[in-house]
């Protein structure tokens, strides 16, 4: 329809809601899987939100190399660590410009004030901006950073000093994560003055490679390339569009028609045909991820009055041993997954290979339920994700298979779901019973699995099981507070055994990540953390 080699048909359908781009422009459409809840990375924990904000519009003090786990300089060009491991001094990059938009025009470049605003807002509930726009920062608090960062000092405009209460062996990696994206203190002050503090989450301003233009929920997000980016060689796309497309089959259709040039989470059944399409390429790699079932262990669920049978370990053991994992691997992952035994992938250092699953045993599971006083026909609720994620290509099918597995032991399983943002919000609030969820590692450190997903500090965040074991928590905290890798490894192995024995979750699979794209897309790198980044990416064949 359109002669332009890269502009998709979605333009004519109104995606751009504007005149066609000039012929010389480079444009890329990404068929994403869901709508972000907002654009302030500090408020969120999911890849959907981070893709739309942190990976496009923001930078961190430190950053992960594109497609890898190594930490490289970001908005800090270098850093010094004191001998006791408690003080980190960051030397900031000079001349970095914040975005200029219709709603904000910066009068200065990035400096130490922006670092102080970004972190003090997350630490101090009495911060003026946080009081004007009350919100929580779940990832930051899940990792205990709100209590461990004791002081942030502006040494001068281009030097910032962080003082910690205890050693954090992963501190530099943590600062490279999406939630630590640096905000503009000047923009925040403008919003406060205008009485529009909440706009920080809807009209974002960052220093990143792309500038926010517009957002239509469940439809599209539009960005333009940042012509003033401090690393200009990374901006090779003039117009970046997220075409929000929840149906995986529709995403593939759009890719084949060149209505989008990159997509994600193909159905396993589509992989063979995608690999045979001469106009497409299908890079893939072993996923640094885990799909699992979380069991809410609270005696009474939020909003309920009846006792929660999953608070009894015998019930959780029965559920766990009656899951037919291999059938799920075969049907849901269709060969693109590895059976999971542990609470993190085997490629994560400190993974304990001695841990084994309980044998699949329906008879013993029935006996455990009877011993726990759970009658045949007892109803439980299983939450199923409404979207595909790197760790789970089809949560609906998995839920149906689990429903059948648990029917075999006498339980009546009701499957429910919510829109993705609501699903996460409600489950963090403790409304879930059993739920299908998962995780892609965010920094390559064991703490990112064991503490963030099962630590006591994470009860209001990503600890969907609401499981808090003081012994486990103490071991994980001790491991984080030493830089001795051998000692950390031993402690994390101890923690893995405690977790396995308590059964707050059933690990299901580690999936292979496939990233379908047009042959015209150059230098896209699959992130080990399940994110989608378009800086450094170009489009050829124009």
Coordinates of N, CA and C in Angstrom, one line a residue, residues 234-388:
X234 N 24.3 5.6 19.1 CA 23.3 4.6 19.5 C 21.9 4.9 19.0
X235 N 21.7 6.1 18.4 CA 20.4 6.5 17.9 C 20.4 6.4 16.4
X236 N 19.8 5.3 15.9 CA 19.8 5.1 14.5 C 18.4 5.0 13.9
X237 N 17.4 5.2 14.8 CA 16.0 5.2 14.4 C 15.4 6.5 14.7
X238 N 14.7 7.1 13.7 CA 14.0 8.4 13.8 C 12.7 8.3 14.6
X239 N 12.0 7.2 14.3 CA 10.6 7.1 14.9 C 10.5 5.6 15.4
X240 N 10.3 5.4 16.6 CA 10.1 4.1 17.2 C 8.6 4.0 17.7
X241 N 7.9 3.0 17.3 CA 6.5 2.8 17.7 C 6.3 1.5 18.3
X242 N 5.7 1.4 19.5 CA 5.3 0.2 20.1 C 3.8 0.0 19.7
X243 N 3.6 -1.0 18.8 CA 2.2 -1.4 18.5 C 1.7 -2.5 19.4
X244 N 0.9 -2.1 20.4 CA 0.5 -3.0 21.4 C -0.5 -4.1 20.9
X245 N 0.0 -5.3 20.9 CA -0.8 -6.4 20.2 C -0.7 -7.6 21.1
X246 N -1.8 -7.8 21.8 CA -1.8 -8.9 22.9 C -1.9 -10.3 22.3
X247 N -2.5 -10.5 21.1 CA -2.7 -11.8 20.5 C -1.4 -12.2 19.8
X248 N -0.7 -13.3 20.2 CA 0.5 -13.7 19.6 C 0.4 -14.1 18.1
X249 N -0.8 -14.6 17.7 CA -0.9 -14.9 16.3 C -1.1 -13.6 15.5
X250 N -1.7 -12.6 16.0 CA -1.8 -11.3 15.3 C -0.4 -10.7 15.2
X251 N 0.4 -10.8 16.3 CA 1.7 -10.2 16.2 C 2.5 -10.8 15.0
X252 N 2.4 -12.2 14.9 CA 3.2 -12.8 13.8 C 2.6 -12.4 12.5
X253 N 1.3 -12.3 12.3 CA 0.7 -11.8 11.1 C 1.3 -10.5 10.7
X254 N 1.3 -9.6 11.7 CA 1.8 -8.2 11.4 C 3.3 -8.3 11.0
X255 N 4.1 -9.1 11.6 CA 5.5 -9.2 11.3 C 5.7 -9.7 9.9
X256 N 4.9 -10.7 9.5 CA 5.0 -11.3 8.1 C 4.6 -10.2 7.1
X257 N 3.7 -9.4 7.4 CA 3.2 -8.3 6.5 C 4.1 -7.1 6.5
X258 N 5.1 -7.1 7.4 CA 6.0 -5.9 7.6 C 5.2 -4.8 8.2
X259 N 4.2 -5.1 8.9 CA 3.5 -4.1 9.7 C 4.2 -3.8 11.0
X260 N 5.1 -4.7 11.4 CA 6.0 -4.5 12.5 C 7.3 -5.2 12.1
X261 N 8.4 -4.7 12.6 CA 9.7 -5.3 12.2 C 10.3 -6.2 13.3
X262 N 9.9 -6.0 14.5 CA 10.3 -6.8 15.6 C 9.1 -7.2 16.5
X263 N 9.1 -8.4 16.9 CA 8.1 -8.8 17.9 C 8.7 -9.7 18.9
X264 N 7.8 -10.3 19.8 CA 8.3 -11.2 20.9 C 7.3 -12.2 21.2
X265 N 7.8 -13.2 22.0 CA 7.0 -14.3 22.6 C 6.1 -15.0 21.5
X266 N 6.8 -15.6 20.5 CA 6.0 -16.3 19.5 C 5.5 -17.6 20.2
X267 N 4.3 -18.1 19.7 CA 3.9 -19.4 20.2 C 4.8 -20.5 19.7
X268 N 5.1 -21.5 20.6 CA 6.0 -22.6 20.1 C 5.6 -23.2 18.8
X269 N 4.2 -23.3 18.6 CA 3.7 -23.9 17.4 C 4.1 -23.1 16.1
X270 N 4.4 -21.8 16.3 CA 4.8 -21.0 15.1 C 6.2 -21.0 14.8
X271 N 7.1 -21.6 15.6 CA 8.5 -21.4 15.4 C 9.0 -22.0 14.1
X272 N 8.5 -23.2 13.8 CA 9.0 -23.8 12.5 C 8.8 -23.0 11.3
X273 N 7.5 -22.5 11.2 CA 7.2 -21.6 10.0 C 8.0 -20.3 10.0
X274 N 8.2 -19.8 11.2 CA 9.0 -18.5 11.3 C 10.4 -18.8 10.8
X275 N 11.0 -19.9 11.2 CA 12.3 -20.2 10.8 C 12.5 -20.4 9.3
X276 N 11.4 -20.8 8.7 CA 11.5 -21.1 7.2 C 11.1 -19.9 6.4
X277 N 10.7 -18.8 7.0 CA 10.3 -17.6 6.2 C 11.6 -16.8 5.8
X278 N 11.8 -16.7 4.5 CA 13.1 -16.1 4.0 C 13.2 -14.6 4.3
X279 N 12.1 -13.9 4.7 CA 12.1 -12.5 5.0 C 12.3 -12.2 6.5
X280 N 12.4 -13.3 7.3 CA 12.5 -13.2 8.7 C 13.8 -13.8 9.2
X281 N 14.2 -13.4 10.4 CA 15.2 -14.2 11.2 C 14.7 -14.4 12.6
X282 N 15.2 -15.5 13.2 CA 14.7 -15.9 14.5 C 15.8 -16.2 15.5
X283 N 16.5 -15.1 15.9 CA 17.5 -15.4 16.9 C 16.9 -15.9 18.2
X284 N 17.7 -16.7 18.9 CA 17.2 -17.3 20.2 C 18.4 -17.6 21.1
X285 N 18.0 -17.7 22.4 CA 19.1 -18.1 23.3 C 18.4 -18.7 24.6
X286 N 19.1 -19.5 25.4 CA 18.6 -20.1 26.6 C 18.1 -18.9 27.5
X287 N 16.9 -19.1 28.0 CA 16.4 -18.0 28.9 C 16.9 -18.0 30.3
X288 N 17.3 -16.8 30.8 CA 17.7 -16.6 32.2 C 16.4 -16.3 33.0
X289 N 15.5 -17.4 33.0 CA 14.2 -17.1 33.5 C 13.6 -18.3 34.2
X290 N 12.5 -18.1 34.8 CA 11.8 -19.2 35.5 C 10.3 -19.0 35.5
X291 N 9.5 -19.9 35.0 CA 8.1 -19.9 35.1 C 7.7 -20.8 36.3
X292 N 6.8 -20.3 37.2 CA 6.5 -21.1 38.4 C 5.1 -20.8 38.9
X293 N 4.7 -21.7 39.8 CA 3.4 -21.5 40.5 C 3.7 -20.9 41.9
X294 N 3.1 -19.8 42.3 CA 3.3 -19.3 43.6 C 2.0 -19.6 44.4
X295 N 2.3 -20.1 45.7 CA 1.2 -20.5 46.6 C 1.1 -19.5 47.7
X296 N 0.0 -18.8 47.8 CA -0.1 -17.8 48.9 C -0.3 -18.6 50.2
X297 N 0.6 -18.3 51.1 CA 0.7 -19.1 52.4 C -0.1 -18.4 53.5
X298 N -0.6 -17.3 53.3 CA -1.3 -16.5 54.4 C -2.5 -17.4 54.9
X299 N -2.7 -17.4 56.2 CA -3.9 -18.1 56.8 C -5.2 -17.7 56.2
X300 N -5.4 -16.4 55.9 CA -6.6 -15.9 55.3 C -6.2 -15.0 54.2
X301 N -6.8 -15.2 53.0 CA -6.5 -14.3 51.9 C -7.1 -13.0 52.1
X302 N -6.5 -12.0 51.5 CA -7.1 -10.6 51.5 C -8.5 -10.6 50.9
X303 N -9.4 -10.0 51.6 CA -10.8 -9.9 51.1 C -11.6 -11.2 51.4
X304 N -11.0 -12.2 52.1 CA -11.7 -13.4 52.4 C -11.9 -13.6 53.9
X305 N -12.8 -14.5 54.3 CA -13.0 -14.8 55.7 C -12.7 -16.2 56.0
X306 N -12.8 -17.1 55.0 CA -12.6 -18.5 55.2 C -11.1 -18.8 55.3
X307 N -10.7 -19.8 56.0 CA -9.2 -20.1 56.1 C -8.7 -20.5 54.7
X308 N -7.5 -20.2 54.5 CA -6.8 -20.6 53.2 C -6.1 -21.9 53.4
X309 N -6.6 -23.0 52.7 CA -6.0 -24.3 52.9 C -4.5 -24.3 52.4
X310 N -4.1 -23.4 51.6 CA -2.7 -23.4 51.1 C -1.7 -22.9 52.2
X311 N -2.2 -22.5 53.3 CA -1.3 -22.1 54.4 C -0.7 -23.3 55.1
X312 N -1.3 -24.5 54.8 CA -0.8 -25.8 55.4 C 0.2 -26.4 54.4
X313 N 1.4 -26.6 54.9 CA 2.4 -27.1 54.0 C 2.1 -28.5 53.4
X314 N 1.3 -29.3 54.0 CA 0.8 -30.5 53.5 C 0.0 -30.3 52.2
X315 N -0.8 -29.3 52.2 CA -1.6 -29.0 51.0 C -0.7 -28.5 49.8
X316 N 0.3 -27.7 50.2 CA 1.2 -27.2 49.1 C 2.1 -28.4 48.6
X317 N 2.5 -29.3 49.5 CA 3.2 -30.5 49.1 C 2.4 -31.3 48.1
X318 N 1.1 -31.5 48.4 CA 0.2 -32.2 47.6 C 0.0 -31.6 46.2
X319 N -0.2 -30.3 46.2 CA -0.3 -29.6 44.9 C 1.0 -29.8 44.1
X320 N 2.1 -29.6 44.8 CA 3.4 -29.7 44.1 C 3.7 -31.0 43.5
X321 N 3.4 -32.1 44.2 CA 3.8 -33.4 43.7 C 2.8 -34.0 42.7
X322 N 1.6 -33.3 42.6 CA 0.6 -33.8 41.6 C 0.7 -33.0 40.3
X323 N 1.6 -32.1 40.2 CA 1.8 -31.3 38.9 C 2.6 -32.2 38.0
X324 N 2.1 -32.5 36.8 CA 2.8 -33.2 35.8 C 3.6 -32.3 34.9
X325 N 4.9 -32.0 35.4 CA 5.7 -31.0 34.8 C 6.0 -31.4 33.3
X326 N 6.3 -32.6 33.1 CA 6.8 -33.0 31.8 C 5.7 -32.8 30.7
X327 N 4.5 -33.1 31.1 CA 3.4 -32.8 30.2 C 3.2 -31.3 29.9
X328 N 3.5 -30.5 30.9 CA 3.4 -29.0 30.7 C 4.5 -28.6 29.7
X329 N 5.7 -29.1 30.0 CA 6.9 -28.8 29.1 C 6.6 -29.2 27.6
X330 N 6.0 -30.4 27.5 CA 5.7 -30.9 26.1 C 4.6 -30.0 25.4
X331 N 3.5 -29.7 26.2 CA 2.4 -29.1 25.6 C 2.4 -27.5 25.5
X332 N 2.9 -26.9 26.6 CA 3.0 -25.5 26.7 C 4.3 -24.9 26.0
X333 N 5.4 -25.5 26.3 CA 6.7 -25.0 25.8 C 7.1 -25.7 24.5
X334 N 6.5 -26.9 24.2 CA 6.7 -27.6 23.0 C 8.2 -27.7 22.6
X335 N 9.0 -28.2 23.5 CA 10.4 -28.4 23.2 C 11.2 -27.1 23.4
X336 N 10.6 -26.0 23.7 CA 11.4 -24.8 23.9 C 11.5 -24.4 25.4
X337 N 11.6 -25.4 26.2 CA 11.7 -25.2 27.7 C 12.5 -26.3 28.3
X338 N 13.1 -26.0 29.5 CA 13.8 -27.0 30.3 C 13.1 -27.1 31.6
X339 N 12.9 -28.4 32.0 CA 12.2 -28.6 33.3 C 12.9 -27.9 34.4
X340 N 12.2 -27.2 35.3 CA 12.8 -26.5 36.4 C 12.6 -27.2 37.7
X341 N 13.6 -27.2 38.5 CA 13.6 -27.9 39.8 C 13.8 -26.9 40.9
X342 N 14.5 -25.8 40.7 CA 14.9 -24.9 41.7 C 14.3 -23.5 41.4
X343 N 14.5 -22.6 42.4 CA 13.9 -21.3 42.3 C 14.7 -20.3 41.5
X344 N 15.7 -20.8 40.7 CA 16.4 -19.9 39.8 C 17.0 -20.8 38.7
X345 N 17.4 -20.3 37.6 CA 17.9 -21.1 36.5 C 19.3 -21.7 36.8
X346 N 19.6 -22.9 36.2 CA 20.9 -23.6 36.5 C 22.1 -22.8 36.0
X347 N 21.9 -21.8 35.2 CA 23.0 -20.9 34.7 C 23.4 -19.8 35.7
X348 N 22.6 -19.7 36.8 CA 22.8 -18.7 37.8 C 23.9 -19.3 38.8
X349 N 25.0 -18.6 39.0 CA 26.0 -19.1 39.9 C 25.4 -19.3 41.3
X350 N 25.8 -20.3 42.0 CA 25.4 -20.7 43.3 C 24.2 -21.7 43.2
X351 N 23.7 -22.0 42.0 CA 22.6 -23.0 41.8 C 23.0 -24.3 42.5
X352 N 22.1 -24.9 43.3 CA 22.4 -26.1 44.0 C 21.9 -27.3 43.2
X353 N 22.8 -28.1 42.6 CA 22.4 -29.2 41.8 C 21.9 -30.4 42.6
X354 N 22.1 -30.4 43.9 CA 21.7 -31.6 44.7 C 20.2 -31.5 45.0
X355 N 19.6 -30.4 44.8 CA 18.2 -30.3 45.1 C 17.3 -31.1 44.0
X356 N 16.4 -31.9 44.5 CA 15.6 -32.7 43.5 C 14.1 -32.4 43.8
X357 N 13.3 -32.7 42.8 CA 11.8 -32.6 43.0 C 11.3 -33.8 43.7
X358 N 10.2 -33.6 44.4 CA 9.5 -34.7 45.0 C 8.9 -35.5 43.8
X359 N 8.9 -36.8 43.9 CA 8.3 -37.7 42.8 C 6.9 -37.3 42.5
X360 N 6.5 -37.4 41.3 CA 5.1 -37.2 40.9 C 4.2 -38.4 41.5
X361 N 3.3 -38.1 42.4 CA 2.7 -39.1 43.2 C 1.3 -38.7 43.6
X362 N 0.3 -39.1 42.8 CA -1.1 -38.7 43.0 C -1.6 -39.3 44.3
X363 N -1.3 -40.6 44.5 CA -1.8 -41.3 45.7 C -1.3 -40.6 47.0
X364 N 0.0 -40.3 47.1 CA 0.5 -39.6 48.3 C -0.1 -38.2 48.4
X365 N -0.3 -37.6 47.3 CA -0.9 -36.2 47.4 C -2.3 -36.3 48.0
X366 N -3.1 -37.3 47.6 CA -4.5 -37.4 48.1 C -4.4 -37.7 49.6
X367 N -3.4 -38.5 50.0 CA -3.2 -38.8 51.5 C -2.9 -37.6 52.3
X368 N -2.0 -36.7 51.7 CA -1.6 -35.5 52.4 C -2.8 -34.5 52.5
X369 N -3.6 -34.5 51.5 CA -4.8 -33.6 51.6 C -5.8 -34.1 52.7
X370 N -6.0 -35.4 52.7 CA -6.8 -36.0 53.8 C -6.3 -35.8 55.1
X371 N -5.0 -35.9 55.3 CA -4.3 -35.7 56.6 C -4.5 -34.2 57.0
X372 N -4.5 -33.3 56.0 CA -4.7 -31.9 56.3 C -6.1 -31.5 56.5
X373 N -7.0 -32.4 56.4 CA -8.4 -32.2 56.6 C -9.1 -31.5 55.4
X374 N -8.5 -31.6 54.2 CA -9.1 -31.0 53.0 C -10.0 -32.0 52.4
X375 N -11.3 -31.7 52.3 CA -12.3 -32.6 51.7 C -12.3 -32.7 50.2
X376 N -12.6 -33.8 49.7 CA -12.8 -33.9 48.2 C -13.8 -32.9 47.7
X377 N -13.5 -32.2 46.6 CA -14.4 -31.2 46.1 C -14.1 -29.8 46.6
X378 N -13.1 -29.7 47.5 CA -12.7 -28.4 48.0 C -12.3 -27.5 46.8
X379 N -12.8 -26.2 46.8 CA -12.5 -25.3 45.7 C -11.2 -24.5 46.1
X380 N -10.4 -24.4 45.1 CA -9.3 -23.4 45.2 C -9.3 -22.6 43.9
X381 N -8.6 -21.4 43.9 CA -8.6 -20.5 42.8 C -7.2 -20.5 42.2
X382 N -7.1 -20.6 40.9 CA -5.8 -20.6 40.2 C -5.8 -19.3 39.3
X383 N -4.9 -18.4 39.6 CA -4.8 -17.2 38.7 C -3.9 -17.5 37.5
X384 N -4.4 -17.1 36.3 CA -3.6 -17.3 35.1 C -3.3 -16.0 34.5
X385 N -2.0 -15.8 34.1 CA -1.6 -14.5 33.5 C -2.4 -14.3 32.1
X386 N -2.7 -13.1 31.8 CA -3.4 -12.8 30.6 C -2.5 -12.5 29.4
X387 N -1.2 -12.5 29.7 CA -0.2 -12.2 28.6 C 0.9 -13.3 28.6
X388 N 1.6 -13.2 27.5 CA 2.8 -14.1 27.3 C 4.0 -13.4 28.0

